[in-house]
Amino acid sequence: MATRLPVLLAVGLAVTASAPAQDRKKDGDKKNLPKLLYPVPLVAKPGETQKLVLRGRGLDTATELKVAGADGATVKLLGKKKSPPGNNQSAEKVGDSEAEVELVLPKDAKPGAVKLVAVGPAGESEPYTLLVRDDLPAVAEKEPSDGFDAAQAVPVPCAVEGVVGKDKDADVYRFEGKKGDKVTVEVQAARWGSPLDALVTVYDADRRTLGAADDAKGSPDPALTVTLPRDGAYFVTLIDAHDSGGPGSGYRLVIRKAG
Ligand SMILES: [Ca+2]
Ligand SMILES: [Ca+2]
C-alpha cells in the first residue's frame, strides 16, 4: 500500500492544479453558449407541423435543436444565419442570429411543458419554454385592424394570435358583451421572450375607456378585468408601450369571462 501512496498524491495534486484552468474554460464557454429568445410565430400549435424562426444569440453556429416535454415531438434544424437587430432594436432583446426549424407537436402537447434547447459548439442553451395553444378558440389577427372602424370582430372566449408588426402599430378588436359580464383581457408575450411591451385598453361602444393595463404581476404583459356596463359592443386596443414593433413582436391576446 505504501508504495502506491505517492501516485495517489500526485494524481490529487494534478487535479487540484488543473481545476482553476477548467473553471476558466467553463466560464468562457458559458458566454459562448447559444441563447434562445423567442420564436416567430410566438404561439406553437399542438397537432401540427410548423415552421418557426427562432431568434436568439449565437444561433448562427447552432448544430442541432432539441425538443422535450411532449411525447412524439420532433424538431429539425432547417437553416441558420447571423441576423443583426434592426434600427432601434437591441441584440439583448431581439438577438443577433436566427435558426429556422420544423417543429412537430403531438395533439396532446401541454402548455408550459414543451421546451426547446439549441446545441452549439460550446454546449447547450438554457431551455426555452414554448407558448403552446390551450383549449381556447384560436383566432388569427387580420390586418389592418388599426382603428375602431377597422376593428376585428372576435368571439368570447378567444385567444388572438397577433403581431405588433411595426412601430406605432395598433391592433383593435371588437367583442359583444352583456351588462354585468366580467371580462378578463390578458396578453401573453414578454414572458415568452417577445420584445413586445404590450399595453391594452378596453373601451365601450361610445369609445369611452373602461380600463387600461400596461404591466401586471411583475412582467410587461398586461392583464385586467372589467365589468361591462350594458349590452353591446366593446373594443380592446393593443399597442406597444414604447410605440416600437417588428415582425418578432408577437402576442397572444386572451379575452374571456372572469372567474
Ligand atoms: Ca398587428
Ligand atoms: Ca406592458
PDB file of C-alpha atoms and ligand atoms in Angstrom:
ATOM      1  CA  MET A   1       0.000   0.000   0.000  1.00  0.00           C
ATOM      2  CA  ALA A   2       2.738   2.376   0.989  1.00  0.00           C
ATOM      3  CA  THR A   3       4.267   2.270  -2.479  1.00  0.00           C
ATOM      4  CA  ARG A   4       1.013   3.435  -4.129  1.00  0.00           C
ATOM      5  CA  LEU A   5       0.548   6.459  -1.904  1.00  0.00           C
ATOM      6  CA  PRO A   6       2.823   8.837  -3.833  1.00  0.00           C
ATOM      7  CA  VAL A   7       0.961   8.020  -7.033  1.00  0.00           C
ATOM      8  CA  LEU A   8      -2.419   8.874  -5.464  1.00  0.00           C
ATOM      9  CA  LEU A   9      -0.987  12.097  -4.067  1.00  0.00           C
ATOM     10  CA  ALA A  10       0.421  13.006  -7.432  1.00  0.00           C
ATOM     11  CA  VAL A  11      -2.958  12.427  -9.097  1.00  0.00           C
ATOM     12  CA  GLY A  12      -4.659  14.503  -6.422  1.00  0.00           C
ATOM     13  CA  LEU A  13      -2.219  17.352  -6.938  1.00  0.00           C
ATOM     14  CA  ALA A  14      -2.602  17.238 -10.682  1.00  0.00           C
ATOM     15  CA  VAL A  15      -6.397  17.531 -10.384  1.00  0.00           C
ATOM     16  CA  THR A  16      -6.110  20.417  -7.898  1.00  0.00           C
ATOM     17  CA  ALA A  17      -3.607  22.250 -10.065  1.00  0.00           C
ATOM     18  CA  SER A  18      -5.726  21.983 -13.209  1.00  0.00           C
ATOM     19  CA  ALA A  19      -9.061  22.921 -11.604  1.00  0.00           C
ATOM     20  CA  PRO A  20      -8.758  26.731 -11.949  1.00  0.00           C
ATOM     21  CA  ALA A  21      -7.931  26.393 -15.636  1.00  0.00           C
ATOM     22  CA  GLN A  22     -11.003  24.217 -16.122  1.00  0.00           C
ATOM     23  CA  ASP A  23     -13.182  26.743 -14.307  1.00  0.00           C
ATOM     24  CA  ARG A  24     -11.876  29.495 -16.523  1.00  0.00           C
ATOM     25  CA  LYS A  25     -12.669  27.409 -19.582  1.00  0.00           C
ATOM     26  CA  LYS A  26     -16.185  26.709 -18.279  1.00  0.00           C
ATOM     27  CA  ASP A  27     -16.857  30.419 -17.710  1.00  0.00           C
ATOM     28  CA  GLY A  28     -15.562  31.205 -21.177  1.00  0.00           C
ATOM     29  CA  ASP A  29     -17.752  28.501 -22.702  1.00  0.00           C
ATOM     30  CA  LYS A  30     -20.823  29.764 -20.859  1.00  0.00           C
ATOM     31  CA  LYS A  31     -20.567  33.112 -22.633  1.00  0.00           C
ATOM     32  CA  ASN A  32     -20.393  31.254 -25.932  1.00  0.00           C
ATOM     33  CA  LEU A  33     -23.435  29.102 -25.274  1.00  0.00           C
ATOM     34  CA  PRO A  34     -26.327  29.745 -27.642  1.00  0.00           C
ATOM     35  CA  LYS A  35     -29.362  31.571 -26.249  1.00  0.00           C
ATOM     36  CA  LEU A  36     -32.970  31.143 -27.386  1.00  0.00           C
ATOM     37  CA  LEU A  37     -35.079  34.309 -27.018  1.00  0.00           C
ATOM     38  CA  TYR A  38     -38.405  33.742 -28.855  1.00  0.00           C
ATOM     39  CA  PRO A  39     -39.869  32.107 -31.939  1.00  0.00           C
ATOM     40  CA  VAL A  40     -41.697  33.725 -34.854  1.00  0.00           C
ATOM     41  CA  PRO A  41     -44.584  32.999 -34.781  1.00  0.00           C
ATOM     42  CA  LEU A  42     -44.736  33.141 -30.988  1.00  0.00           C
ATOM     43  CA  VAL A  43     -47.542  30.621 -30.452  1.00  0.00           C
ATOM     44  CA  ALA A  44     -46.929  26.905 -31.103  1.00  0.00           C
ATOM     45  CA  LYS A  45     -49.742  24.636 -32.320  1.00  0.00           C
ATOM     46  CA  PRO A  46     -50.367  21.148 -30.950  1.00  0.00           C
ATOM     47  CA  GLY A  47     -51.099  18.507 -33.580  1.00  0.00           C
ATOM     48  CA  GLU A  48     -49.356  20.435 -36.354  1.00  0.00           C
ATOM     49  CA  THR A  49     -46.122  20.520 -38.321  1.00  0.00           C
ATOM     50  CA  GLN A  50     -44.931  24.122 -38.205  1.00  0.00           C
ATOM     51  CA  LYS A  51     -42.007  26.242 -39.330  1.00  0.00           C
ATOM     52  CA  LEU A  52     -40.562  28.576 -36.718  1.00  0.00           C
ATOM     53  CA  VAL A  53     -37.803  31.148 -36.917  1.00  0.00           C
ATOM     54  CA  LEU A  54     -36.057  31.097 -33.565  1.00  0.00           C
ATOM     55  CA  ARG A  55     -34.437  34.391 -32.606  1.00  0.00           C
ATOM     56  CA  GLY A  56     -31.511  34.392 -30.212  1.00  0.00           C
ATOM     57  CA  ARG A  57     -27.804  34.782 -29.733  1.00  0.00           C
ATOM     58  CA  GLY A  58     -25.157  32.527 -31.252  1.00  0.00           C
ATOM     59  CA  LEU A  59     -27.775  30.601 -33.224  1.00  0.00           C
ATOM     60  CA  ASP A  60     -25.784  31.030 -36.451  1.00  0.00           C
ATOM     61  CA  THR A  61     -23.415  28.349 -35.141  1.00  0.00           C
ATOM     62  CA  ALA A  62     -26.141  26.026 -33.797  1.00  0.00           C
ATOM     63  CA  THR A  63     -25.593  22.424 -34.832  1.00  0.00           C
ATOM     64  CA  GLU A  64     -28.841  20.924 -33.555  1.00  0.00           C
ATOM     65  CA  LEU A  65     -32.151  21.750 -31.861  1.00  0.00           C
ATOM     66  CA  LYS A  66     -33.795  19.522 -29.283  1.00  0.00           C
ATOM     67  CA  VAL A  67     -37.372  19.390 -28.016  1.00  0.00           C
ATOM     68  CA  ALA A  68     -38.573  17.927 -24.726  1.00  0.00           C
ATOM     69  CA  GLY A  69     -41.799  17.756 -22.742  1.00  0.00           C
ATOM     70  CA  ALA A  70     -44.150  16.136 -25.275  1.00  0.00           C
ATOM     71  CA  ASP A  71     -44.027  12.505 -26.383  1.00  0.00           C
ATOM     72  CA  GLY A  72     -43.570  12.263 -30.129  1.00  0.00           C
ATOM     73  CA  ALA A  73     -42.462  15.897 -30.613  1.00  0.00           C
ATOM     74  CA  THR A  74     -39.641  16.410 -33.112  1.00  0.00           C
ATOM     75  CA  VAL A  75     -37.624  19.417 -34.224  1.00  0.00           C
ATOM     76  CA  LYS A  76     -35.366  19.700 -37.249  1.00  0.00           C
ATOM     77  CA  LEU A  77     -32.844  22.456 -37.956  1.00  0.00           C
ATOM     78  CA  LEU A  78     -33.524  23.765 -41.478  1.00  0.00           C
ATOM     79  CA  GLY A  79     -31.204  26.761 -41.608  1.00  0.00           C
ATOM     80  CA  LYS A  80     -29.341  29.334 -39.543  1.00  0.00           C
ATOM     81  CA  LYS A  81     -27.745  32.724 -40.034  1.00  0.00           C
ATOM     82  CA  LYS A  82     -26.465  35.852 -38.420  1.00  0.00           C
ATOM     83  CA  SER A  83     -29.265  38.425 -38.319  1.00  0.00           C
ATOM     84  CA  PRO A  84     -28.363  41.671 -36.554  1.00  0.00           C
ATOM     85  CA  PRO A  85     -31.123  43.668 -34.820  1.00  0.00           C
ATOM     86  CA  GLY A  86     -32.863  46.371 -36.868  1.00  0.00           C
ATOM     87  CA  ASN A  87     -32.840  50.073 -36.103  1.00  0.00           C
ATOM     88  CA  ASN A  88     -33.900  50.942 -32.551  1.00  0.00           C
ATOM     89  CA  GLN A  89     -33.709  47.268 -31.509  1.00  0.00           C
ATOM     90  CA  SER A  90     -31.200  45.822 -29.062  1.00  0.00           C
ATOM     91  CA  ALA A  91     -29.441  42.477 -29.552  1.00  0.00           C
ATOM     92  CA  GLU A  92     -30.246  41.819 -25.892  1.00  0.00           C
ATOM     93  CA  LYS A  93     -33.977  41.837 -26.744  1.00  0.00           C
ATOM     94  CA  VAL A  94     -34.172  40.530 -30.301  1.00  0.00           C
ATOM     95  CA  GLY A  95     -30.907  38.583 -30.650  1.00  0.00           C
ATOM     96  CA  ASP A  96     -28.176  38.650 -33.268  1.00  0.00           C
ATOM     97  CA  SER A  97     -28.984  35.474 -35.144  1.00  0.00           C
ATOM     98  CA  GLU A  98     -31.746  33.074 -36.034  1.00  0.00           C
ATOM     99  CA  ALA A  99     -32.398  29.430 -36.761  1.00  0.00           C
ATOM    100  CA  GLU A 100     -35.248  28.128 -38.872  1.00  0.00           C
ATOM    101  CA  VAL A 101     -36.736  24.871 -37.656  1.00  0.00           C
ATOM    102  CA  GLU A 102     -39.541  22.483 -38.454  1.00  0.00           C
ATOM    103  CA  LEU A 103     -41.377  21.591 -35.268  1.00  0.00           C
ATOM    104  CA  VAL A 104     -43.863  18.763 -34.971  1.00  0.00           C
ATOM    105  CA  LEU A 105     -46.029  18.777 -31.837  1.00  0.00           C
ATOM    106  CA  PRO A 106     -48.392  15.985 -30.835  1.00  0.00           C
ATOM    107  CA  LYS A 107     -52.091  16.844 -30.310  1.00  0.00           C
ATOM    108  CA  ASP A 108     -51.750  16.439 -26.545  1.00  0.00           C
ATOM    109  CA  ALA A 109     -48.764  18.825 -26.157  1.00  0.00           C
ATOM    110  CA  LYS A 110     -49.401  20.726 -22.923  1.00  0.00           C
ATOM    111  CA  PRO A 111     -48.926  24.480 -22.426  1.00  0.00           C
ATOM    112  CA  GLY A 112     -45.895  25.080 -20.207  1.00  0.00           C
ATOM    113  CA  ALA A 113     -44.394  21.647 -20.804  1.00  0.00           C
ATOM    114  CA  VAL A 114     -42.700  21.888 -24.195  1.00  0.00           C
ATOM    115  CA  LYS A 115     -39.105  23.123 -24.146  1.00  0.00           C
ATOM    116  CA  LEU A 116     -36.571  23.792 -26.889  1.00  0.00           C
ATOM    117  CA  VAL A 117     -32.793  23.644 -26.490  1.00  0.00           C
ATOM    118  CA  ALA A 118     -30.220  24.861 -29.026  1.00  0.00           C
ATOM    119  CA  VAL A 119     -26.926  22.996 -29.244  1.00  0.00           C
ATOM    120  CA  GLY A 120     -23.805  24.893 -30.318  1.00  0.00           C
ATOM    121  CA  PRO A 121     -20.063  24.211 -30.399  1.00  0.00           C
ATOM    122  CA  ALA A 122     -19.681  25.314 -26.745  1.00  0.00           C
ATOM    123  CA  GLY A 123     -22.685  23.353 -25.446  1.00  0.00           C
ATOM    124  CA  GLU A 124     -26.425  23.649 -24.922  1.00  0.00           C
ATOM    125  CA  SER A 125     -28.591  26.735 -24.363  1.00  0.00           C
ATOM    126  CA  GLU A 126     -30.870  27.127 -21.384  1.00  0.00           C
ATOM    127  CA  PRO A 127     -34.245  25.512 -22.198  1.00  0.00           C
ATOM    128  CA  TYR A 128     -36.841  27.841 -23.774  1.00  0.00           C
ATOM    129  CA  THR A 129     -40.452  27.082 -22.819  1.00  0.00           C
ATOM    130  CA  LEU A 130     -42.790  27.430 -25.806  1.00  0.00           C
ATOM    131  CA  LEU A 131     -46.106  29.282 -25.599  1.00  0.00           C
ATOM    132  CA  VAL A 132     -48.446  26.476 -26.694  1.00  0.00           C
ATOM    133  CA  ARG A 133     -52.118  26.887 -27.609  1.00  0.00           C
ATOM    134  CA  ASP A 134     -54.579  25.710 -24.977  1.00  0.00           C
ATOM    135  CA  ASP A 135     -58.298  24.888 -25.334  1.00  0.00           C
ATOM    136  CA  LEU A 136     -59.400  28.485 -26.041  1.00  0.00           C
ATOM    137  CA  PRO A 137     -60.561  29.084 -29.629  1.00  0.00           C
ATOM    138  CA  ALA A 138     -57.536  30.423 -31.548  1.00  0.00           C
ATOM    139  CA  VAL A 139     -58.126  33.473 -33.769  1.00  0.00           C
ATOM    140  CA  ALA A 140     -55.568  34.782 -36.261  1.00  0.00           C
ATOM    141  CA  GLU A 141     -55.079  38.537 -36.353  1.00  0.00           C
ATOM    142  CA  LYS A 142     -56.331  40.100 -39.597  1.00  0.00           C
ATOM    143  CA  GLU A 143     -54.552  43.277 -40.659  1.00  0.00           C
ATOM    144  CA  PRO A 144     -55.324  46.095 -40.972  1.00  0.00           C
ATOM    145  CA  SER A 145     -57.189  46.438 -37.690  1.00  0.00           C
ATOM    146  CA  ASP A 146     -55.683  49.748 -36.684  1.00  0.00           C
ATOM    147  CA  GLY A 147     -58.710  51.777 -35.691  1.00  0.00           C
ATOM    148  CA  PHE A 148     -62.180  51.451 -34.143  1.00  0.00           C
ATOM    149  CA  ASP A 149     -63.804  51.399 -37.589  1.00  0.00           C
ATOM    150  CA  ALA A 150     -61.417  48.667 -38.786  1.00  0.00           C
ATOM    151  CA  ALA A 151     -61.705  46.627 -35.582  1.00  0.00           C
ATOM    152  CA  GLN A 152     -61.585  42.852 -35.981  1.00  0.00           C
ATOM    153  CA  ALA A 153     -64.646  41.134 -34.501  1.00  0.00           C
ATOM    154  CA  VAL A 154     -63.729  38.275 -32.151  1.00  0.00           C
ATOM    155  CA  PRO A 155     -65.772  35.833 -30.046  1.00  0.00           C
ATOM    156  CA  VAL A 156     -65.571  35.491 -26.249  1.00  0.00           C
ATOM    157  CA  PRO A 157     -63.729  33.467 -25.156  1.00  0.00           C
ATOM    158  CA  CYS A 158     -60.871  33.550 -27.640  1.00  0.00           C
ATOM    159  CA  ALA A 159     -57.103  33.791 -27.934  1.00  0.00           C
ATOM    160  CA  VAL A 160     -55.939  36.094 -30.730  1.00  0.00           C
ATOM    161  CA  GLU A 161     -52.529  35.329 -32.192  1.00  0.00           C
ATOM    162  CA  GLY A 162     -51.110  38.612 -33.475  1.00  0.00           C
ATOM    163  CA  VAL A 163     -48.049  40.764 -34.014  1.00  0.00           C
ATOM    164  CA  VAL A 164     -47.333  44.440 -33.355  1.00  0.00           C
ATOM    165  CA  GLY A 165     -45.682  44.378 -36.748  1.00  0.00           C
ATOM    166  CA  LYS A 166     -44.286  47.892 -36.982  1.00  0.00           C
ATOM    167  CA  ASP A 167     -43.614  50.985 -34.916  1.00  0.00           C
ATOM    168  CA  LYS A 168     -46.854  52.620 -33.697  1.00  0.00           C
ATOM    169  CA  ASP A 169     -48.940  49.629 -34.853  1.00  0.00           C
ATOM    170  CA  ALA A 170     -52.284  49.474 -33.035  1.00  0.00           C
ATOM    171  CA  ASP A 171     -54.415  46.349 -33.136  1.00  0.00           C
ATOM    172  CA  VAL A 172     -58.093  46.845 -32.364  1.00  0.00           C
ATOM    173  CA  TYR A 173     -60.576  44.054 -31.588  1.00  0.00           C
ATOM    174  CA  ARG A 174     -64.320  44.183 -31.026  1.00  0.00           C
ATOM    175  CA  PHE A 175     -66.400  41.800 -28.955  1.00  0.00           C
ATOM    176  CA  GLU A 176     -70.021  41.653 -27.877  1.00  0.00           C
ATOM    177  CA  GLY A 177     -70.934  41.511 -24.203  1.00  0.00           C
ATOM    178  CA  LYS A 178     -73.856  41.619 -21.800  1.00  0.00           C
ATOM    179  CA  LYS A 179     -74.481  44.013 -18.932  1.00  0.00           C
ATOM    180  CA  GLY A 180     -72.779  42.775 -15.774  1.00  0.00           C
ATOM    181  CA  ASP A 181     -70.374  40.390 -17.529  1.00  0.00           C
ATOM    182  CA  LYS A 182     -66.918  40.407 -16.001  1.00  0.00           C
ATOM    183  CA  VAL A 183     -64.414  40.096 -18.842  1.00  0.00           C
ATOM    184  CA  THR A 184     -60.697  39.463 -18.423  1.00  0.00           C
ATOM    185  CA  VAL A 185     -58.232  40.654 -21.050  1.00  0.00           C
ATOM    186  CA  GLU A 186     -54.713  39.236 -20.791  1.00  0.00           C
ATOM    187  CA  VAL A 187     -51.637  39.429 -23.023  1.00  0.00           C
ATOM    188  CA  GLN A 188     -49.076  36.642 -23.247  1.00  0.00           C
ATOM    189  CA  ALA A 189     -45.900  37.960 -24.871  1.00  0.00           C
ATOM    190  CA  ALA A 190     -42.873  39.196 -22.909  1.00  0.00           C
ATOM    191  CA  ARG A 191     -42.977  36.226 -20.523  1.00  0.00           C
ATOM    192  CA  TRP A 192     -42.216  34.091 -23.592  1.00  0.00           C
ATOM    193  CA  GLY A 193     -39.414  36.376 -24.763  1.00  0.00           C
ATOM    194  CA  SER A 194     -41.386  38.552 -27.194  1.00  0.00           C
ATOM    195  CA  PRO A 195     -39.791  42.026 -27.380  1.00  0.00           C
ATOM    196  CA  LEU A 196     -43.329  43.475 -27.094  1.00  0.00           C
ATOM    197  CA  ASP A 197     -44.195  45.564 -24.026  1.00  0.00           C
ATOM    198  CA  ALA A 198     -47.940  45.386 -24.533  1.00  0.00           C
ATOM    199  CA  LEU A 199     -50.467  47.936 -23.288  1.00  0.00           C
ATOM    200  CA  VAL A 200     -54.182  47.136 -23.562  1.00  0.00           C
ATOM    201  CA  THR A 201     -57.190  49.404 -23.192  1.00  0.00           C
ATOM    202  CA  VAL A 202     -60.860  48.371 -23.093  1.00  0.00           C
ATOM    203  CA  TYR A 203     -63.480  50.787 -24.465  1.00  0.00           C
ATOM    204  CA  ASP A 204     -67.260  50.733 -24.615  1.00  0.00           C
ATOM    205  CA  ALA A 205     -69.275  51.221 -27.828  1.00  0.00           C
ATOM    206  CA  ASP A 206     -69.058  55.002 -27.379  1.00  0.00           C
ATOM    207  CA  ARG A 207     -65.258  54.698 -27.221  1.00  0.00           C
ATOM    208  CA  ARG A 208     -65.086  55.649 -23.571  1.00  0.00           C
ATOM    209  CA  THR A 209     -62.276  53.963 -21.612  1.00  0.00           C
ATOM    210  CA  LEU A 210     -63.416  51.246 -19.211  1.00  0.00           C
ATOM    211  CA  GLY A 211     -59.912  50.246 -18.142  1.00  0.00           C
ATOM    212  CA  ALA A 212     -56.298  50.035 -19.231  1.00  0.00           C
ATOM    213  CA  ALA A 213     -53.285  47.980 -18.199  1.00  0.00           C
ATOM    214  CA  ASP A 214     -49.597  48.035 -19.059  1.00  0.00           C
ATOM    215  CA  ASP A 215     -47.652  45.675 -16.789  1.00  0.00           C
ATOM    216  CA  ALA A 216     -49.007  43.054 -14.410  1.00  0.00           C
ATOM    217  CA  LYS A 217     -47.586  40.590 -11.904  1.00  0.00           C
ATOM    218  CA  GLY A 218     -44.017  41.796 -12.362  1.00  0.00           C
ATOM    219  CA  SER A 219     -43.929  41.355 -16.132  1.00  0.00           C
ATOM    220  CA  PRO A 220     -44.539  43.699 -19.077  1.00  0.00           C
ATOM    221  CA  ASP A 221     -47.584  41.580 -20.017  1.00  0.00           C
ATOM    222  CA  PRO A 222     -50.839  43.357 -19.049  1.00  0.00           C
ATOM    223  CA  ALA A 223     -53.999  41.822 -17.601  1.00  0.00           C
ATOM    224  CA  LEU A 224     -57.201  43.458 -16.440  1.00  0.00           C
ATOM    225  CA  THR A 225     -60.804  42.590 -15.665  1.00  0.00           C
ATOM    226  CA  VAL A 226     -63.680  44.941 -16.464  1.00  0.00           C
ATOM    227  CA  THR A 227     -67.380  44.749 -15.638  1.00  0.00           C
ATOM    228  CA  LEU A 228     -69.484  45.562 -18.697  1.00  0.00           C
ATOM    229  CA  PRO A 229     -71.957  48.404 -18.041  1.00  0.00           C
ATOM    230  CA  ARG A 230     -74.522  47.383 -20.714  1.00  0.00           C
ATOM    231  CA  ASP A 231     -75.299  45.002 -23.555  1.00  0.00           C
ATOM    232  CA  GLY A 232     -73.404  45.794 -26.722  1.00  0.00           C
ATOM    233  CA  ALA A 233     -70.080  46.145 -28.473  1.00  0.00           C
ATOM    234  CA  TYR A 234     -66.733  46.658 -26.730  1.00  0.00           C
ATOM    235  CA  PHE A 235     -63.260  47.355 -28.072  1.00  0.00           C
ATOM    236  CA  VAL A 236     -59.832  46.182 -26.983  1.00  0.00           C
ATOM    237  CA  THR A 237     -56.786  48.022 -28.323  1.00  0.00           C
ATOM    238  CA  LEU A 238     -53.297  46.576 -28.057  1.00  0.00           C
ATOM    239  CA  ILE A 239     -50.169  48.669 -28.662  1.00  0.00           C
ATOM    240  CA  ASP A 240     -46.514  48.608 -27.616  1.00  0.00           C
ATOM    241  CA  ALA A 241     -45.949  50.886 -24.615  1.00  0.00           C
ATOM    242  CA  HIS A 242     -42.864  52.337 -26.362  1.00  0.00           C
ATOM    243  CA  ASP A 243     -44.525  52.501 -29.806  1.00  0.00           C
ATOM    244  CA  SER A 244     -41.972  50.052 -31.156  1.00  0.00           C
ATOM    245  CA  GLY A 245     -42.836  46.984 -33.192  1.00  0.00           C
ATOM    246  CA  GLY A 246     -41.448  44.500 -35.658  1.00  0.00           C
ATOM    247  CA  PRO A 247     -42.115  41.098 -37.171  1.00  0.00           C
ATOM    248  CA  GLY A 248     -40.931  39.438 -33.954  1.00  0.00           C
ATOM    249  CA  SER A 249     -43.237  41.358 -31.586  1.00  0.00           C
ATOM    250  CA  GLY A 250     -45.763  38.554 -31.330  1.00  0.00           C
ATOM    251  CA  TYR A 251     -48.506  38.188 -28.740  1.00  0.00           C
ATOM    252  CA  ARG A 252     -51.414  36.028 -27.659  1.00  0.00           C
ATOM    253  CA  LEU A 253     -54.370  38.128 -26.507  1.00  0.00           C
ATOM    254  CA  VAL A 254     -56.803  36.189 -24.330  1.00  0.00           C
ATOM    255  CA  ILE A 255     -60.341  37.585 -23.916  1.00  0.00           C
ATOM    256  CA  ARG A 256     -62.601  35.515 -21.656  1.00  0.00           C
ATOM    257  CA  LYS A 257     -65.205  35.773 -18.946  1.00  0.00           C
ATOM    258  CA  ALA A 258     -63.623  36.139 -15.492  1.00  0.00           C
ATOM    259  CA  GLY A 259     -63.981  33.536 -12.796  1.00  0.00           C
TER     260      GLY A 259
HETATM  261 CA    CA B   1     -50.817  43.903 -35.788  1.00  0.00          CA
HETATM  262 CA    CA B   2     -46.650  46.382 -20.733  1.00  0.00          CA
END
